Amino acid sequence: MEKVKKANKESQSPLSFLKNLLIARWRSLLLLLIGVYLPLQVFEILTVKIWQNQAGFPWDVPILLAVHSTANPQLDVLAVTLAIIGLPWMAIPILGAIALILLLKKRWRSLAYLLTASLGSVIINRTAKQLMHRVRPQLWQSIAPESSFAFPSGHAMTSITLVAILLFLTWASSWRWLVLIFGSLYIIAIGWCRLYLGVHFPSDILAGWMVALGWTIGVSLIIKPYITTAKSVDGERPKDETTLLPEEKKLITKD
């Protein structure tokens, strides 16, 4: 009896509760810190600096010139090809096909994540470009010129968003390693081509990566697209994909 009372007292202790909560949620808190707060903090620093000075950072121009010094006809073709592949509207058929598959499989949670992450990324990019009004570099005549505003890079945001969506949707399978490896190479290649073509400053690319990373990870922590339950013997679909989680039901009931 005394042990039960002691256990009840410990469970009611604020410090004990806080300790248990941190132990249970440390992975989510660490992901929130590294995957959301830090990227958005970097994005904020870049935004404030560029808002104060359109010329950007001292390392912007030297990096651009260093990349341009490697120019040759073969790399020209590669850069232009990557620029076309990385266009934001080129991701629409890919995401549309994935969305259709998720719809047919009735994976509502995954579908909700795909739509929210992709549409939100577009809105953030368009809004930031209109607010910042940063002009593109004019250091040399680009072979694939752009006329829209530069900050943040739409190509960079699209590449991160696309890879993040694929990564979270394949998180429960061994495919995630393949997506992570080739997705990382794809992100770097798209960033390189924008610098090689001289249509973005490095800070535009970095800002695009950071804000898209913070957004996609933040949305994943809310919608939890990686939550799936193994299928039963009779082939029923995962329950978590078609029903709300207990905590989500409580929030709706309170509202």
Short mmCIF file of N, CA and C in Angstrom, two decimals, residues 70-192:
data_model
loop_
_atom_site.label_atom_id
_atom_site.label_comp_id
_atom_site.label_asym_id
_atom_site.label_seq_id
_atom_site.Cartn_x
_atom_site.Cartn_y
_atom_site.Cartn_z
N THR A 70 34.69 27.03 -64.03
CA THR A 70 34.75 25.64 -64.52
C THR A 70 33.92 25.44 -65.78
N ALA A 71 33.36 26.52 -66.31
CA ALA A 71 32.43 26.41 -67.45
C ALA A 71 33.08 25.77 -68.67
N ASN A 72 32.32 24.86 -69.30
CA ASN A 72 32.72 24.24 -70.57
C ASN A 72 31.45 23.75 -71.26
N PRO A 73 31.50 23.44 -72.55
CA PRO A 73 30.29 23.05 -73.29
C PRO A 73 29.55 21.85 -72.71
N GLN A 74 30.29 20.87 -72.19
CA GLN A 74 29.65 19.68 -71.63
C GLN A 74 28.86 20.03 -70.36
N LEU A 75 29.47 20.84 -69.51
CA LEU A 75 28.78 21.26 -68.29
C LEU A 75 27.61 22.18 -68.60
N ASP A 76 27.72 22.94 -69.68
CA ASP A 76 26.60 23.80 -70.10
C ASP A 76 25.35 22.96 -70.36
N VAL A 77 25.53 21.89 -71.10
CA VAL A 77 24.39 21.00 -71.42
C VAL A 77 23.83 20.38 -70.16
N LEU A 78 24.73 19.92 -69.28
CA LEU A 78 24.29 19.28 -68.02
C LEU A 78 23.52 20.27 -67.16
N ALA A 79 24.03 21.48 -67.03
CA ALA A 79 23.39 22.49 -66.17
C ALA A 79 22.00 22.87 -66.69
N VAL A 80 21.89 23.07 -68.00
CA VAL A 80 20.59 23.42 -68.58
C VAL A 80 19.60 22.28 -68.41
N THR A 81 20.06 21.04 -68.59
CA THR A 81 19.19 19.87 -68.41
C THR A 81 18.70 19.77 -66.98
N LEU A 82 19.61 19.95 -66.02
CA LEU A 82 19.23 19.90 -64.61
C LEU A 82 18.26 21.02 -64.25
N ALA A 83 18.47 22.18 -64.85
CA ALA A 83 17.58 23.31 -64.58
C ALA A 83 16.16 23.01 -65.04
N ILE A 84 16.04 22.34 -66.18
CA ILE A 84 14.71 21.97 -66.68
C ILE A 84 14.08 20.91 -65.79
N ILE A 85 14.88 19.90 -65.42
CA ILE A 85 14.38 18.82 -64.55
C ILE A 85 13.94 19.37 -63.19
N GLY A 86 14.67 20.37 -62.70
CA GLY A 86 14.39 20.91 -61.38
C GLY A 86 13.34 21.99 -61.33
N LEU A 87 12.74 22.32 -62.47
CA LEU A 87 11.68 23.34 -62.47
C LEU A 87 10.54 22.95 -61.53
N PRO A 88 10.01 23.91 -60.77
CA PRO A 88 8.92 23.59 -59.85
C PRO A 88 7.74 22.88 -60.51
N TRP A 89 7.37 23.30 -61.72
CA TRP A 89 6.21 22.67 -62.36
C TRP A 89 6.51 21.26 -62.84
N MET A 90 7.82 20.91 -62.94
CA MET A 90 8.18 19.54 -63.33
C MET A 90 7.89 18.54 -62.21
N ALA A 91 7.78 19.04 -60.98
CA ALA A 91 7.48 18.16 -59.85
C ALA A 91 6.00 17.81 -59.79
N ILE A 92 5.16 18.58 -60.50
CA ILE A 92 3.71 18.35 -60.45
C ILE A 92 3.32 16.95 -60.93
N PRO A 93 3.82 16.48 -62.09
CA PRO A 93 3.44 15.12 -62.52
C PRO A 93 3.89 14.03 -61.54
N ILE A 94 5.07 14.21 -60.95
CA ILE A 94 5.58 13.22 -59.99
C ILE A 94 4.70 13.19 -58.75
N LEU A 95 4.46 14.37 -58.18
CA LEU A 95 3.64 14.44 -56.98
C LEU A 95 2.19 14.05 -57.27
N GLY A 96 1.72 14.39 -58.48
CA GLY A 96 0.36 13.99 -58.86
C GLY A 96 0.20 12.49 -58.94
N ALA A 97 1.20 11.81 -59.51
CA ALA A 97 1.15 10.35 -59.61
C ALA A 97 1.19 9.71 -58.23
N ILE A 98 2.04 10.25 -57.35
CA ILE A 98 2.12 9.72 -55.98
C ILE A 98 0.81 9.95 -55.25
N ALA A 99 0.24 11.14 -55.42
CA ALA A 99 -1.04 11.46 -54.76
C ALA A 99 -2.14 10.52 -55.22
N LEU A 100 -2.15 10.19 -56.51
CA LEU A 100 -3.16 9.28 -57.04
C LEU A 100 -3.01 7.88 -56.43
N ILE A 101 -1.77 7.43 -56.31
CA ILE A 101 -1.52 6.12 -55.69
C ILE A 101 -1.98 6.11 -54.24
N LEU A 102 -1.66 7.18 -53.51
CA LEU A 102 -2.07 7.27 -52.11
C LEU A 102 -3.59 7.32 -51.99
N LEU A 103 -4.23 7.99 -52.94
CA LEU A 103 -5.69 8.08 -52.94
C LEU A 103 -6.32 6.70 -53.17
N LEU A 104 -5.78 5.97 -54.12
CA LEU A 104 -6.31 4.64 -54.43
C LEU A 104 -6.08 3.67 -53.27
N LYS A 105 -4.97 3.84 -52.58
CA LYS A 105 -4.66 2.96 -51.45
C LYS A 105 -5.29 3.44 -50.15
N LYS A 106 -5.99 4.57 -50.23
CA LYS A 106 -6.68 5.17 -49.09
C LYS A 106 -5.72 5.46 -47.93
N ARG A 107 -4.58 6.01 -48.29
CA ARG A 107 -3.61 6.43 -47.28
C ARG A 107 -3.79 7.94 -47.07
N TRP A 108 -4.83 8.26 -46.30
CA TRP A 108 -5.24 9.66 -46.14
C TRP A 108 -4.17 10.50 -45.46
N ARG A 109 -3.52 9.94 -44.46
CA ARG A 109 -2.52 10.70 -43.71
C ARG A 109 -1.34 11.07 -44.61
N SER A 110 -0.88 10.12 -45.38
CA SER A 110 0.23 10.37 -46.29
C SER A 110 -0.16 11.37 -47.37
N LEU A 111 -1.39 11.25 -47.87
CA LEU A 111 -1.88 12.17 -48.88
C LEU A 111 -1.99 13.59 -48.32
N ALA A 112 -2.47 13.70 -47.09
CA ALA A 112 -2.58 15.02 -46.45
C ALA A 112 -1.21 15.66 -46.30
N TYR A 113 -0.21 14.85 -45.97
CA TYR A 113 1.15 15.38 -45.83
C TYR A 113 1.68 15.86 -47.18
N LEU A 114 1.51 15.06 -48.21
CA LEU A 114 2.00 15.42 -49.54
C LEU A 114 1.40 16.75 -50.00
N LEU A 115 0.09 16.89 -49.87
CA LEU A 115 -0.59 18.10 -50.33
C LEU A 115 -0.18 19.33 -49.51
N THR A 116 -0.13 19.15 -48.19
CA THR A 116 0.21 20.28 -47.32
C THR A 116 1.65 20.73 -47.52
N ALA A 117 2.57 19.77 -47.57
CA ALA A 117 3.99 20.11 -47.72
C ALA A 117 4.27 20.77 -49.07
N SER A 118 3.71 20.22 -50.14
CA SER A 118 4.00 20.74 -51.48
C SER A 118 3.33 22.10 -51.71
N LEU A 119 2.06 22.23 -51.39
CA LEU A 119 1.36 23.50 -51.60
C LEU A 119 1.93 24.60 -50.69
N GLY A 120 2.23 24.24 -49.47
CA GLY A 120 2.82 25.21 -48.54
C GLY A 120 4.16 25.72 -49.02
N SER A 121 4.97 24.83 -49.59
CA SER A 121 6.28 25.21 -50.10
C SER A 121 6.15 26.22 -51.23
N VAL A 122 5.18 26.00 -52.11
CA VAL A 122 4.94 26.94 -53.22
C VAL A 122 4.51 28.31 -52.69
N ILE A 123 3.60 28.31 -51.73
CA ILE A 123 3.10 29.57 -51.16
C ILE A 123 4.23 30.35 -50.47
N ILE A 124 5.05 29.63 -49.71
CA ILE A 124 6.17 30.28 -49.01
C ILE A 124 7.13 30.89 -50.01
N ASN A 125 7.45 30.15 -51.06
CA ASN A 125 8.40 30.64 -52.06
C ASN A 125 7.88 31.88 -52.77
N ARG A 126 6.63 31.83 -53.22
CA ARG A 126 6.06 32.97 -53.94
C ARG A 126 5.96 34.20 -53.05
N THR A 127 5.55 33.98 -51.81
CA THR A 127 5.40 35.10 -50.87
C THR A 127 6.75 35.74 -50.57
N ALA A 128 7.75 34.91 -50.29
CA ALA A 128 9.08 35.42 -49.96
C ALA A 128 9.69 36.18 -51.13
N LYS A 129 9.54 35.67 -52.34
CA LYS A 129 10.08 36.36 -53.51
C LYS A 129 9.47 37.75 -53.67
N GLN A 130 8.16 37.84 -53.49
CA GLN A 130 7.48 39.13 -53.65
C GLN A 130 7.85 40.11 -52.53
N LEU A 131 8.09 39.59 -51.34
CA LEU A 131 8.45 40.46 -50.22
C LEU A 131 9.89 40.94 -50.32
N MET A 132 10.81 40.06 -50.74
CA MET A 132 12.23 40.40 -50.75
C MET A 132 12.66 41.19 -51.99
N HIS A 133 12.07 40.87 -53.16
CA HIS A 133 12.39 41.58 -54.41
C HIS A 133 13.88 41.59 -54.70
N ARG A 134 14.54 40.50 -54.45
CA ARG A 134 15.99 40.45 -54.72
C ARG A 134 16.24 40.13 -56.19
N VAL A 135 17.03 40.98 -56.83
CA VAL A 135 17.33 40.75 -58.25
C VAL A 135 18.37 39.65 -58.39
N ARG A 136 18.41 39.03 -59.55
CA ARG A 136 19.34 37.93 -59.79
C ARG A 136 20.74 38.47 -60.12
N PRO A 137 21.75 37.63 -59.98
CA PRO A 137 23.13 38.06 -60.29
C PRO A 137 23.26 38.50 -61.75
N GLN A 138 24.13 39.47 -61.98
CA GLN A 138 24.38 39.96 -63.33
C GLN A 138 25.89 39.96 -63.59
N LEU A 139 26.56 38.89 -63.20
CA LEU A 139 28.01 38.82 -63.32
C LEU A 139 28.46 38.41 -64.71
N TRP A 140 27.63 37.66 -65.43
CA TRP A 140 27.90 37.27 -66.81
C TRP A 140 26.58 36.95 -67.49
N GLN A 141 26.62 36.82 -68.80
CA GLN A 141 25.43 36.51 -69.57
C GLN A 141 25.09 35.03 -69.42
N SER A 142 23.98 34.75 -68.76
CA SER A 142 23.60 33.36 -68.52
C SER A 142 23.06 32.71 -69.79
N ILE A 143 23.34 31.41 -69.95
CA ILE A 143 22.81 30.67 -71.10
C ILE A 143 21.36 30.24 -70.86
N ALA A 144 20.88 30.43 -69.63
CA ALA A 144 19.48 30.13 -69.32
C ALA A 144 18.97 31.20 -68.36
N PRO A 145 18.80 32.42 -68.85
CA PRO A 145 18.44 33.55 -67.98
C PRO A 145 17.06 33.40 -67.35
N GLU A 146 16.90 34.05 -66.21
CA GLU A 146 15.63 34.07 -65.49
C GLU A 146 15.23 35.53 -65.26
N SER A 147 13.94 35.80 -65.21
CA SER A 147 13.47 37.17 -65.05
C SER A 147 12.78 37.42 -63.71
N SER A 148 12.43 36.36 -62.98
CA SER A 148 11.72 36.54 -61.71
C SER A 148 12.71 36.90 -60.60
N PHE A 149 12.19 37.17 -59.42
CA PHE A 149 13.05 37.50 -58.28
C PHE A 149 13.81 36.25 -57.82
N ALA A 150 14.91 36.49 -57.10
CA ALA A 150 15.85 35.40 -56.81
C ALA A 150 15.69 34.73 -55.45
N PHE A 151 15.24 35.48 -54.43
CA PHE A 151 15.31 34.96 -53.06
C PHE A 151 13.92 34.59 -52.52
N PRO A 152 13.79 33.33 -52.04
CA PRO A 152 14.72 32.20 -52.08
C PRO A 152 14.57 31.42 -53.38
N SER A 153 15.51 30.54 -53.66
CA SER A 153 15.49 29.78 -54.91
C SER A 153 14.33 28.80 -54.96
N GLY A 154 13.51 28.91 -56.01
CA GLY A 154 12.39 27.98 -56.18
C GLY A 154 12.88 26.57 -56.50
N HIS A 155 13.95 26.47 -57.28
CA HIS A 155 14.52 25.16 -57.61
C HIS A 155 15.01 24.46 -56.33
N ALA A 156 15.69 25.22 -55.47
CA ALA A 156 16.21 24.65 -54.23
C ALA A 156 15.08 24.18 -53.33
N MET A 157 14.03 24.98 -53.21
CA MET A 157 12.90 24.61 -52.37
C MET A 157 12.16 23.40 -52.92
N THR A 158 12.00 23.37 -54.24
CA THR A 158 11.30 22.24 -54.86
C THR A 158 12.06 20.94 -54.66
N SER A 159 13.39 20.97 -54.82
CA SER A 159 14.18 19.76 -54.66
C SER A 159 14.11 19.21 -53.24
N ILE A 160 14.24 20.09 -52.25
CA ILE A 160 14.15 19.66 -50.85
C ILE A 160 12.75 19.13 -50.54
N THR A 161 11.73 19.83 -50.99
CA THR A 161 10.35 19.43 -50.71
C THR A 161 10.05 18.07 -51.32
N LEU A 162 10.45 17.86 -52.57
CA LEU A 162 10.19 16.60 -53.25
C LEU A 162 10.89 15.43 -52.55
N VAL A 163 12.16 15.61 -52.24
CA VAL A 163 12.92 14.54 -51.58
C VAL A 163 12.39 14.27 -50.18
N ALA A 164 12.02 15.34 -49.45
CA ALA A 164 11.49 15.16 -48.09
C ALA A 164 10.18 14.37 -48.11
N ILE A 165 9.31 14.68 -49.07
CA ILE A 165 8.04 13.96 -49.19
C ILE A 165 8.29 12.49 -49.48
N LEU A 166 9.18 12.20 -50.43
CA LEU A 166 9.49 10.81 -50.77
C LEU A 166 10.13 10.09 -49.58
N LEU A 167 10.98 10.80 -48.85
CA LEU A 167 11.66 10.19 -47.71
C LEU A 167 10.69 9.83 -46.60
N PHE A 168 9.78 10.74 -46.26
CA PHE A 168 8.82 10.45 -45.20
C PHE A 168 7.83 9.37 -45.61
N LEU A 169 7.47 9.33 -46.88
CA LEU A 169 6.52 8.31 -47.34
C LEU A 169 7.15 6.92 -47.40
N THR A 170 8.48 6.86 -47.51
CA THR A 170 9.16 5.56 -47.55
C THR A 170 9.90 5.26 -46.25
N TRP A 171 9.61 6.05 -45.22
CA TRP A 171 10.36 5.95 -43.97
C TRP A 171 10.27 4.55 -43.33
N ALA A 172 9.13 3.89 -43.48
CA ALA A 172 8.94 2.59 -42.83
C ALA A 172 9.51 1.43 -43.66
N SER A 173 10.12 1.72 -44.79
CA SER A 173 10.67 0.67 -45.65
C SER A 173 12.16 0.89 -45.88
N SER A 174 12.80 -0.10 -46.48
CA SER A 174 14.22 0.00 -46.78
C SER A 174 14.50 0.96 -47.93
N TRP A 175 13.45 1.36 -48.64
CA TRP A 175 13.61 2.31 -49.74
C TRP A 175 14.12 3.66 -49.27
N ARG A 176 13.96 3.96 -47.99
CA ARG A 176 14.33 5.29 -47.49
C ARG A 176 15.82 5.58 -47.69
N TRP A 177 16.67 4.54 -47.63
CA TRP A 177 18.10 4.74 -47.81
C TRP A 177 18.42 5.11 -49.25
N LEU A 178 17.72 4.48 -50.17
CA LEU A 178 17.90 4.79 -51.59
C LEU A 178 17.44 6.22 -51.88
N VAL A 179 16.29 6.58 -51.32
CA VAL A 179 15.76 7.94 -51.49
C VAL A 179 16.71 8.97 -50.88
N LEU A 180 17.26 8.64 -49.70
CA LEU A 180 18.16 9.57 -49.02
C LEU A 180 19.44 9.80 -49.82
N ILE A 181 20.02 8.73 -50.35
CA ILE A 181 21.28 8.85 -51.09
C ILE A 181 21.09 9.60 -52.41
N PHE A 182 20.17 9.08 -53.25
CA PHE A 182 19.96 9.71 -54.55
C PHE A 182 19.27 11.06 -54.41
N GLY A 183 18.44 11.21 -53.39
CA GLY A 183 17.79 12.50 -53.16
C GLY A 183 18.80 13.57 -52.78
N SER A 184 19.78 13.22 -51.96
CA SER A 184 20.83 14.17 -51.58
C SER A 184 21.65 14.60 -52.78
N LEU A 185 21.99 13.64 -53.65
CA LEU A 185 22.73 13.96 -54.86
C LEU A 185 21.91 14.87 -55.78
N TYR A 186 20.62 14.60 -55.86
CA TYR A 186 19.71 15.42 -56.68
C TYR A 186 19.65 16.85 -56.17
N ILE A 187 19.53 17.01 -54.86
CA ILE A 187 19.46 18.35 -54.25
C ILE A 187 20.73 19.14 -54.52
N ILE A 188 21.87 18.50 -54.34
CA ILE A 188 23.16 19.16 -54.58
C ILE A 188 23.31 19.53 -56.05
N ALA A 189 22.91 18.61 -56.94
CA ALA A 189 23.04 18.86 -58.38
C ALA A 189 22.18 20.04 -58.82
N ILE A 190 20.96 20.12 -58.30
CA ILE A 190 20.08 21.23 -58.65
C ILE A 190 20.66 22.55 -58.14
N GLY A 191 21.17 22.55 -56.92
CA GLY A 191 21.79 23.76 -56.37
C GLY A 191 22.99 24.19 -57.20
N TRP A 192 23.82 23.21 -57.60
CA TRP A 192 24.99 23.52 -58.42
C TRP A 192 24.60 24.14 -59.75
#
